[in-house]
Tab-separated table of C-alpha atoms and ligand atoms in Angstrom:
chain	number	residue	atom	x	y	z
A	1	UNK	CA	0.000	0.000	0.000
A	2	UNK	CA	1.300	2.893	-0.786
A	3	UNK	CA	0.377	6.587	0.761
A	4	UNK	CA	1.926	9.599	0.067
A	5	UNK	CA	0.478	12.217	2.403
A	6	UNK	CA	-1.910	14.670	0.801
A	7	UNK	CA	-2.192	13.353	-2.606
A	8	UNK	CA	-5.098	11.264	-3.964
A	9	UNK	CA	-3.296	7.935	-4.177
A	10	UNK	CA	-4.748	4.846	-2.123
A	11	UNK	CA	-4.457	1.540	-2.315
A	12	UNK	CA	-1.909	0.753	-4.213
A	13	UNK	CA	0.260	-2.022	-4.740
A	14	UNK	CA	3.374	-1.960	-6.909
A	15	UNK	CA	3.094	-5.697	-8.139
A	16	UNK	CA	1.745	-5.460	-11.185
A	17	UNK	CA	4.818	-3.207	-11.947
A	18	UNK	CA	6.940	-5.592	-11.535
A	19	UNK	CA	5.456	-8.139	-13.530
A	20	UNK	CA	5.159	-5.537	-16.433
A	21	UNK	CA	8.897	-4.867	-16.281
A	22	UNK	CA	9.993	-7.094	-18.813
A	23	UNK	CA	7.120	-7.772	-20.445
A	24	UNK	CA	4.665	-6.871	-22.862
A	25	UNK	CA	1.827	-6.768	-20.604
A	26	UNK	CA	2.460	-3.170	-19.578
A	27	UNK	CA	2.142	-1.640	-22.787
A	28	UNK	CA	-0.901	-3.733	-23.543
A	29	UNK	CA	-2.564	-2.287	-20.470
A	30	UNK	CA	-1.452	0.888	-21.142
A	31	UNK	CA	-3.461	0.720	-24.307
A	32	UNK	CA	-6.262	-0.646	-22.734
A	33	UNK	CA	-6.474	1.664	-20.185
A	34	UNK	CA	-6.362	4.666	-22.756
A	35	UNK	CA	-8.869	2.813	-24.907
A	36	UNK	CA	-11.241	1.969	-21.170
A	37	UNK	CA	-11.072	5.627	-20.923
A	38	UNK	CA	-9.246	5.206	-17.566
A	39	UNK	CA	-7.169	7.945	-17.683
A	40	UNK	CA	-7.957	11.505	-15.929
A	41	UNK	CA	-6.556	14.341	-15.204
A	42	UNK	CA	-6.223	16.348	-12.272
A	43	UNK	CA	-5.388	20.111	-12.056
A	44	UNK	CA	-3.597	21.931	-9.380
A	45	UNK	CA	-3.694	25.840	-9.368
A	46	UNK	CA	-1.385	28.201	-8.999
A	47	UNK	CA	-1.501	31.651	-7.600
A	48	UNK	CA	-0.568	35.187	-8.405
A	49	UNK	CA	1.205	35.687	-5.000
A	50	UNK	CA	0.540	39.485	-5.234
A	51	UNK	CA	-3.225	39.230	-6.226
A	52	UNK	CA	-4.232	35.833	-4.691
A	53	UNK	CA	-5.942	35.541	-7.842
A	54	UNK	CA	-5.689	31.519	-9.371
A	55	UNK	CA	-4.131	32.443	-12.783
A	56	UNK	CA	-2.957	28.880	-13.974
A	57	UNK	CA	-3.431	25.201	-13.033
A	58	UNK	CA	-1.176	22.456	-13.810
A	59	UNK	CA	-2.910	19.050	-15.506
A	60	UNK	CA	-1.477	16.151	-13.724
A	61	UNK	CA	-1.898	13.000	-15.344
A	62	UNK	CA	-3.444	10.054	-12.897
A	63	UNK	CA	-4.335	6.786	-14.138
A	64	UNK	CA	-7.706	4.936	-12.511
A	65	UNK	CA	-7.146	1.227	-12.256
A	66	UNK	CA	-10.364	-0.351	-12.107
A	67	UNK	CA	-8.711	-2.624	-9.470
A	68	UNK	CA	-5.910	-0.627	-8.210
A	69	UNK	CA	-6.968	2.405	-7.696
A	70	UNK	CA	-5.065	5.472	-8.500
A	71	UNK	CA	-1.492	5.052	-9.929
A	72	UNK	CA	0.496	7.719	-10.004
A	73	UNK	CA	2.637	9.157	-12.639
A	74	UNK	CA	5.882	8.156	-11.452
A	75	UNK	CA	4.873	4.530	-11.849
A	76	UNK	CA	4.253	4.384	-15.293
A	77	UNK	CA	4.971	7.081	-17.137
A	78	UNK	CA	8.526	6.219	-17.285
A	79	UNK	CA	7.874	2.716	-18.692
A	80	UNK	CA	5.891	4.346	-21.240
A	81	UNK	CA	8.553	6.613	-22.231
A	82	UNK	CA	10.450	3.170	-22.937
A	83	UNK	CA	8.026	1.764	-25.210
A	84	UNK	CA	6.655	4.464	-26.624
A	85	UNK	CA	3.442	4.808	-25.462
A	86	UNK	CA	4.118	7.970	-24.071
A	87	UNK	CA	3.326	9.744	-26.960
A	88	UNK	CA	-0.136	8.412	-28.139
A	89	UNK	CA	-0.373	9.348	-23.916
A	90	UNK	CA	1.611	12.896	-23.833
A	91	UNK	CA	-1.262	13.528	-27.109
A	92	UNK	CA	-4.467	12.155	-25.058
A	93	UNK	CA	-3.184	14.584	-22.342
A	94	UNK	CA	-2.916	17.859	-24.493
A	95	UNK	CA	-6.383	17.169	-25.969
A	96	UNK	CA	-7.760	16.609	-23.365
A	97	UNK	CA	-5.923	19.427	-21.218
A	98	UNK	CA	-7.019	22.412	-24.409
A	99	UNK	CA	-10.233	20.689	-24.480
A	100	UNK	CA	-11.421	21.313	-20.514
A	101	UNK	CA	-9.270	24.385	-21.009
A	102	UNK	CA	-11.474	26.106	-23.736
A	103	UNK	CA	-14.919	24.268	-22.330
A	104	UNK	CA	-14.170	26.273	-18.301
A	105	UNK	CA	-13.215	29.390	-20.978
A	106	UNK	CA	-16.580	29.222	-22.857
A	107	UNK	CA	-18.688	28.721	-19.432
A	108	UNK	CA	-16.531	31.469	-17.746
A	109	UNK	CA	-15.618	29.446	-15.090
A	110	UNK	CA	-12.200	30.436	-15.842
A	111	UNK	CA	-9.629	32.023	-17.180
A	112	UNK	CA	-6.251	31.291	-16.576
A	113	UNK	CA	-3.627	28.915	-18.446
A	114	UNK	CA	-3.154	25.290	-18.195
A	115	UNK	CA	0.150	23.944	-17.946
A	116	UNK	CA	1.162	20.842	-19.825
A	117	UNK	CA	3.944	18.229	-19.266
A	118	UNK	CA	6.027	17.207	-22.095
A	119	UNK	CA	8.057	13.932	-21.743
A	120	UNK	CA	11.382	13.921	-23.794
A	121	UNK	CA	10.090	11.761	-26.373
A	122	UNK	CA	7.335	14.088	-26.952
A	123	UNK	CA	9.752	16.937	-27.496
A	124	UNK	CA	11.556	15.234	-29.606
A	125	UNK	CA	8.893	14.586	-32.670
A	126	UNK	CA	9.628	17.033	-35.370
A	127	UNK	CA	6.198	17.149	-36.023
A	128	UNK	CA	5.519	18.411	-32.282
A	129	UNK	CA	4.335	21.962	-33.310
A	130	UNK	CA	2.079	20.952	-35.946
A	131	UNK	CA	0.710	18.489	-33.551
A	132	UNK	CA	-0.288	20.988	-31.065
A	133	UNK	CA	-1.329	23.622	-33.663
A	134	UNK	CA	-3.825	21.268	-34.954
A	135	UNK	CA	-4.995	20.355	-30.953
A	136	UNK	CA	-5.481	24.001	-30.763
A	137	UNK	CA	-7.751	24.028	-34.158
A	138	UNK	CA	-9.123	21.307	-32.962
A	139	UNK	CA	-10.026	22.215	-29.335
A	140	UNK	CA	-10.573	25.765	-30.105
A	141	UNK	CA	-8.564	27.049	-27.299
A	142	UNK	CA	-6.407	30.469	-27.972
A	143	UNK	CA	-2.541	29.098	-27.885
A	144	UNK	CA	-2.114	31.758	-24.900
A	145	UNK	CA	-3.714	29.296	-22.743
A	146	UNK	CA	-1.289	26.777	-23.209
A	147	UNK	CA	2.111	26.331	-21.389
A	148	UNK	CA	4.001	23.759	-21.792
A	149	UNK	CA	6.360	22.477	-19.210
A	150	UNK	CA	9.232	20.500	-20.138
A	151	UNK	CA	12.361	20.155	-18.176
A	152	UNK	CA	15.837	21.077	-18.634
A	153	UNK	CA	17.302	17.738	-19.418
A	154	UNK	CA	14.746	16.959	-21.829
A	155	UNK	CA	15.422	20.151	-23.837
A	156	UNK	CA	18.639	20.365	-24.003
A	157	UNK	CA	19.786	18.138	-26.921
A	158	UNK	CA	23.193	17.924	-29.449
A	159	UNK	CA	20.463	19.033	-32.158
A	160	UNK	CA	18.233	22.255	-32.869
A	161	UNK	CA	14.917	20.445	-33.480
A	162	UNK	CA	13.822	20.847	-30.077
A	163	UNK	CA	14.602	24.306	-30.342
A	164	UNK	CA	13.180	24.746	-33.940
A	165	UNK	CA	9.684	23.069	-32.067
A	166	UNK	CA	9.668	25.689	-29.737
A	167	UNK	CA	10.223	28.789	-31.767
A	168	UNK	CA	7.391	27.635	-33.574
A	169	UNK	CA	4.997	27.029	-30.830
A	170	UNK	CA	6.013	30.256	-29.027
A	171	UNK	CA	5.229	32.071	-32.651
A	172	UNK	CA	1.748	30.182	-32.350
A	173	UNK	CA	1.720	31.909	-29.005
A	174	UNK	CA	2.134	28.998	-27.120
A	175	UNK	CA	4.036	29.023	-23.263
A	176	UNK	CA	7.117	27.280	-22.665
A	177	UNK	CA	8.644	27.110	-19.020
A	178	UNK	CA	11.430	25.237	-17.642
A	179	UNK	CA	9.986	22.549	-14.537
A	180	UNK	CA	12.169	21.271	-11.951
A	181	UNK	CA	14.387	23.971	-12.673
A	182	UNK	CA	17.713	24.064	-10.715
A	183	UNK	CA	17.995	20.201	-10.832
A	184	UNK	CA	19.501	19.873	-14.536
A	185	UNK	CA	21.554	21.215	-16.424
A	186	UNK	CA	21.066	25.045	-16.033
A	187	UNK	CA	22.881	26.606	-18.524
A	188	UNK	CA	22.322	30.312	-18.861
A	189	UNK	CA	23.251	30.236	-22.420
A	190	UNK	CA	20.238	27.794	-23.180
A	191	UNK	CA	18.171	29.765	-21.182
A	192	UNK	CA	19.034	32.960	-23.068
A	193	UNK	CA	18.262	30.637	-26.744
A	194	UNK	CA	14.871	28.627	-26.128
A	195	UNK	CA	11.829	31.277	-25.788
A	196	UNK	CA	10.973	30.803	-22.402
A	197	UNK	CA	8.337	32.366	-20.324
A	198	UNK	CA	8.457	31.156	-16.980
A	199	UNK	CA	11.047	28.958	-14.620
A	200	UNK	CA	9.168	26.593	-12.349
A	201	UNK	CA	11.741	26.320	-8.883
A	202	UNK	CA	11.909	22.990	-7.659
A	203	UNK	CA	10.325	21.905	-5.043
A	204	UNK	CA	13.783	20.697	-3.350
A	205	UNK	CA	14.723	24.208	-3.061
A	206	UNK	CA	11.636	24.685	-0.884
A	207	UNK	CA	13.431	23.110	2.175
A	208	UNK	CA	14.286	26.343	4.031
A	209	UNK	CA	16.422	24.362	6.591
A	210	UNK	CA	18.956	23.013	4.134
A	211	UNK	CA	21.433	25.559	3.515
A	212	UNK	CA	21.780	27.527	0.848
A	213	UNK	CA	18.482	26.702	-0.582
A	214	UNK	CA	17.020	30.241	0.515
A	215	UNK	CA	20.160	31.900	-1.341
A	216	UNK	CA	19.877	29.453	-4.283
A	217	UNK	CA	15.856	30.477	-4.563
A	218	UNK	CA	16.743	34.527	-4.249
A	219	UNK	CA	18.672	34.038	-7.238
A	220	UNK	CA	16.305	31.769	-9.135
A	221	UNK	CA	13.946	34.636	-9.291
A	222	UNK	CA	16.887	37.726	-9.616
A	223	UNK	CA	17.803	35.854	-12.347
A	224	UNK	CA	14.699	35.340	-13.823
A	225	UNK	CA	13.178	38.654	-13.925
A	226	UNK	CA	16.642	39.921	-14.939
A	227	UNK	CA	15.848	37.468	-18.494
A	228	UNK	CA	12.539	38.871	-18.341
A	229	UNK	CA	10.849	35.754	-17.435
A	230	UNK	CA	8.236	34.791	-14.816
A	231	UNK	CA	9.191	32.683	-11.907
A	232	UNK	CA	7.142	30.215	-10.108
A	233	UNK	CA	7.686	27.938	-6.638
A	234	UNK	CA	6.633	24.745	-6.854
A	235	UNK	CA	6.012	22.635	-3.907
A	236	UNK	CA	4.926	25.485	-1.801
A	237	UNK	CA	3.699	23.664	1.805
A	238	UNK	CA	4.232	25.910	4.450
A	239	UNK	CA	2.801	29.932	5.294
A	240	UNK	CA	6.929	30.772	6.028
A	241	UNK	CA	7.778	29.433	2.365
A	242	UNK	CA	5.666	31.956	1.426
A	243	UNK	CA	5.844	34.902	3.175
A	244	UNK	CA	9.664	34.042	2.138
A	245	UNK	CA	9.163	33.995	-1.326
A	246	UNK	CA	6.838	36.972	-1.105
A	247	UNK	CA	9.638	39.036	0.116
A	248	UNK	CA	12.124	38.024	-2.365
A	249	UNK	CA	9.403	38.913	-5.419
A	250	UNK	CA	8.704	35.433	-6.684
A	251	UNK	CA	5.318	35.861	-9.289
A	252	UNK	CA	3.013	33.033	-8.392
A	253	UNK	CA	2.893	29.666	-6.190
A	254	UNK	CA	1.909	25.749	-6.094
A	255	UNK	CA	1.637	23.332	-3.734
A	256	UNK	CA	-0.173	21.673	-1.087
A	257	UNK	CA	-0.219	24.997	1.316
A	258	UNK	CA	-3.162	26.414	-1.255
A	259	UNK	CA	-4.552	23.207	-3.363
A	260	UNK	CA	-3.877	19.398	-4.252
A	261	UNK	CA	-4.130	18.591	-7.828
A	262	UNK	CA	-8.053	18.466	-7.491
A	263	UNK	CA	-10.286	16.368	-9.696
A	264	UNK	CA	-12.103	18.015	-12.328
A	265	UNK	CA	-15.225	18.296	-10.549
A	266	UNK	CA	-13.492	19.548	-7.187
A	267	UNK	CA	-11.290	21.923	-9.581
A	268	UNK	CA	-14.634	23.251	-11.810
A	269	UNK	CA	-16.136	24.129	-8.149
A	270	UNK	CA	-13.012	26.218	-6.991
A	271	UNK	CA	-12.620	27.870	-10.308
A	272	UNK	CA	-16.207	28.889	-10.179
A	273	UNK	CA	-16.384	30.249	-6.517
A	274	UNK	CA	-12.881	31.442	-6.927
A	275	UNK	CA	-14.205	34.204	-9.519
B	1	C2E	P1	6.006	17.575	-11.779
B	1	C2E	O1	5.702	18.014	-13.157
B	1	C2E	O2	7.174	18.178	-11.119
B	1	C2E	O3	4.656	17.805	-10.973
B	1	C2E	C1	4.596	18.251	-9.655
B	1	C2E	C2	4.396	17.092	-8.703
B	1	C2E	O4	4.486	17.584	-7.365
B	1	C2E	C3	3.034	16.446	-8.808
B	1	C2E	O5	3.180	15.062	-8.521
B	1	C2E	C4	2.247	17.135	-7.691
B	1	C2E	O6	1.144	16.392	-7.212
B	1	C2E	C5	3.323	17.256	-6.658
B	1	C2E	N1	3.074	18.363	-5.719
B	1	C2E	C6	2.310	19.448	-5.880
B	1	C2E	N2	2.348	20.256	-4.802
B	1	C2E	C7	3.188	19.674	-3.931
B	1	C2E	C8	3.643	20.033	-2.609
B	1	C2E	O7	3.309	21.042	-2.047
B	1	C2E	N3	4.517	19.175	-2.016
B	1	C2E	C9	4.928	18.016	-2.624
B	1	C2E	N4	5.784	17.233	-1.962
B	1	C2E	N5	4.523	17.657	-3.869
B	1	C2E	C10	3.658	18.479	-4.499
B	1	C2E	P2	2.480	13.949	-9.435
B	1	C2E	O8	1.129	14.398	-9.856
B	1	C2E	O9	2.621	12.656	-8.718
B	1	C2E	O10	3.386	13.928	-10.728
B	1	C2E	C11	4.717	13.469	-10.679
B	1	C2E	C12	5.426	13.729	-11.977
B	1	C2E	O11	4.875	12.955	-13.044
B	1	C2E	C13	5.311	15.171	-12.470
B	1	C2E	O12	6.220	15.971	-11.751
B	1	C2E	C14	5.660	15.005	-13.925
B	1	C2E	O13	7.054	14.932	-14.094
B	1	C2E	C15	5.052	13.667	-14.239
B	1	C2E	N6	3.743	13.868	-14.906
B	1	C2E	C16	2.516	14.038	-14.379
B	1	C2E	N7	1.584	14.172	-15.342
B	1	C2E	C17	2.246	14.101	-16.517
B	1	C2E	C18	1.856	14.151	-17.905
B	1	C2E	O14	0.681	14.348	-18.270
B	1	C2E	N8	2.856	14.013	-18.839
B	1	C2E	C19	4.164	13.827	-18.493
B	1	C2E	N9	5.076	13.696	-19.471
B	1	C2E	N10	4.563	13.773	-17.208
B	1	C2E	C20	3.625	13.911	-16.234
B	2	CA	CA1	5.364	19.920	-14.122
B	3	CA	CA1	8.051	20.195	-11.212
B	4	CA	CA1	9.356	16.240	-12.086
């Protein structure tokens, strides 16, 4: 059983991952599960720490074994990035993430952007702009709405097709930021190429009692604003993290101190009252 304290998971028992290992079995169930619809998303919101208002929400995949319960991310997602189900996966996601996006636009229940996870392999399809342009068509949702999160190891590649996908989605209008930033390879010079919007701080660097991490967070967002990007805390689980990263000027917050990723119903509600 496994229980990670406030998150959604119950119930689960890592078994079946094992037994999938080395085996076909996983990516048949994979493909059952996206074809059983059991697949969902969850969304946690982030803040404007000046305003208070919600102007974002992350879309957190979670998949819903009929027998297992919830499985988290970290379980499988991995394994699909070896066989390659992650993309047919990473796509179901960004439908369905422009999709509820545009339908909470069009009912005014809200109005902020939802942020997307890439995996590696997803960012490394040359045909990763036009894939998302044509979600966009398809979904209707304005390309503003739309970040993209994709992490420093994952973009940083010998080759400039990464980096020609990226021009082209931030032409479409299309967010990129950096997540887990501080825990790759940070090079300034990449961060000065790829048309980033926003850095996502890792939620490491939210331990205030290790040293240095306070210092390491200050110039996170110095740094940041100096490139004339946004900066973000992930991870966010205490009042002093934030009165902490008030002070030092950081734009908006996640994390458990304000929301869980919520289910759509739970997040639909919050968005609505939250108006
Ligand atoms: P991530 O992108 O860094 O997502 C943030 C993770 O931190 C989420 O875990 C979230 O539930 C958790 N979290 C949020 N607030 C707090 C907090 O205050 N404290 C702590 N300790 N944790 C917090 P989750 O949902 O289990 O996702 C884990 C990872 O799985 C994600 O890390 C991301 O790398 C990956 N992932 C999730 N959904 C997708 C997806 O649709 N596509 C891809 N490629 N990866 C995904
Ligand atoms: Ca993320
Ligand atoms: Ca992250
Ligand atoms: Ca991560």
């Amino acid at each position: 059983i496994r229980e990670k304290p406030g998150s959604n998971f119950h119930f689960f028992s890592p078994d079946i991952l094992t037994t999938w290992k080395n085996t076909f079995n996983m990516e048949f169930s994979l493909r059952k599960a996206l074809k059983g619809n059991q697949f969902e998303l969850h969304y946690q919101p982030q803040k404007d720490i000046k305003s208070g208002n919600i102007v974002g929400c992350e879309a957190l995949l979670r998949w819903k074994h009929p027998d297992k319960g919830y499985i988290p991310p970290d379980r499988f997602i991995p394994l699909a990035e070896k066989n390659g189900m992650m993309i047919e996966l990473g796509e179901w996601v960004l439908r369905e993430a422009c999709r509820q996006n545009k339908k909470w636009h069009s009912t005014g229940t809200y109005r902020g952007l939802i942020g997307v996870n890439l995996s590696a392999r997803q960012l490394h399809q040359p045909e990763l702009a036009e894939k998302i342009k044509n979600i966009l068509e398809e979904t209707g949702l304005s390309a503003e709405y739309l970040e993209l999160e994709i992490t420093e190891s994952a973009a940083i590649s010998q080759n400039n097709e990464v980096l020609n996908s990226l021009k082209q989605l931030r032409e479409l209008g299309v967010h990129v930021s950096i997540d887990d930033f501080g825990t790759g390879y940070s090079s300034l010079k990449y961060l000065s190429i790829f048309p980033i919007s926003k850095l996502k701080i890792d939620k490491l660097f939210m331990k205030q009692e290790v040293q240095n991490n306070q210092a390491i967070v200050k110039s996170i967002i110095t740094m940041s604003h100096s490139m004339e990007m946004k900066v973000i805390a992930e991870g966010v689980e205490t009042e002093e993290q934030l009165v902490f990263l008030e002070k030092e000027n950081c734009d908006e917050v996640q994390g458990y101190y304000f929301y869980k990723p919520l289910p759509l119903q739970e997040a639909s509600e919050l968005f609505l009252q939250a108006q």
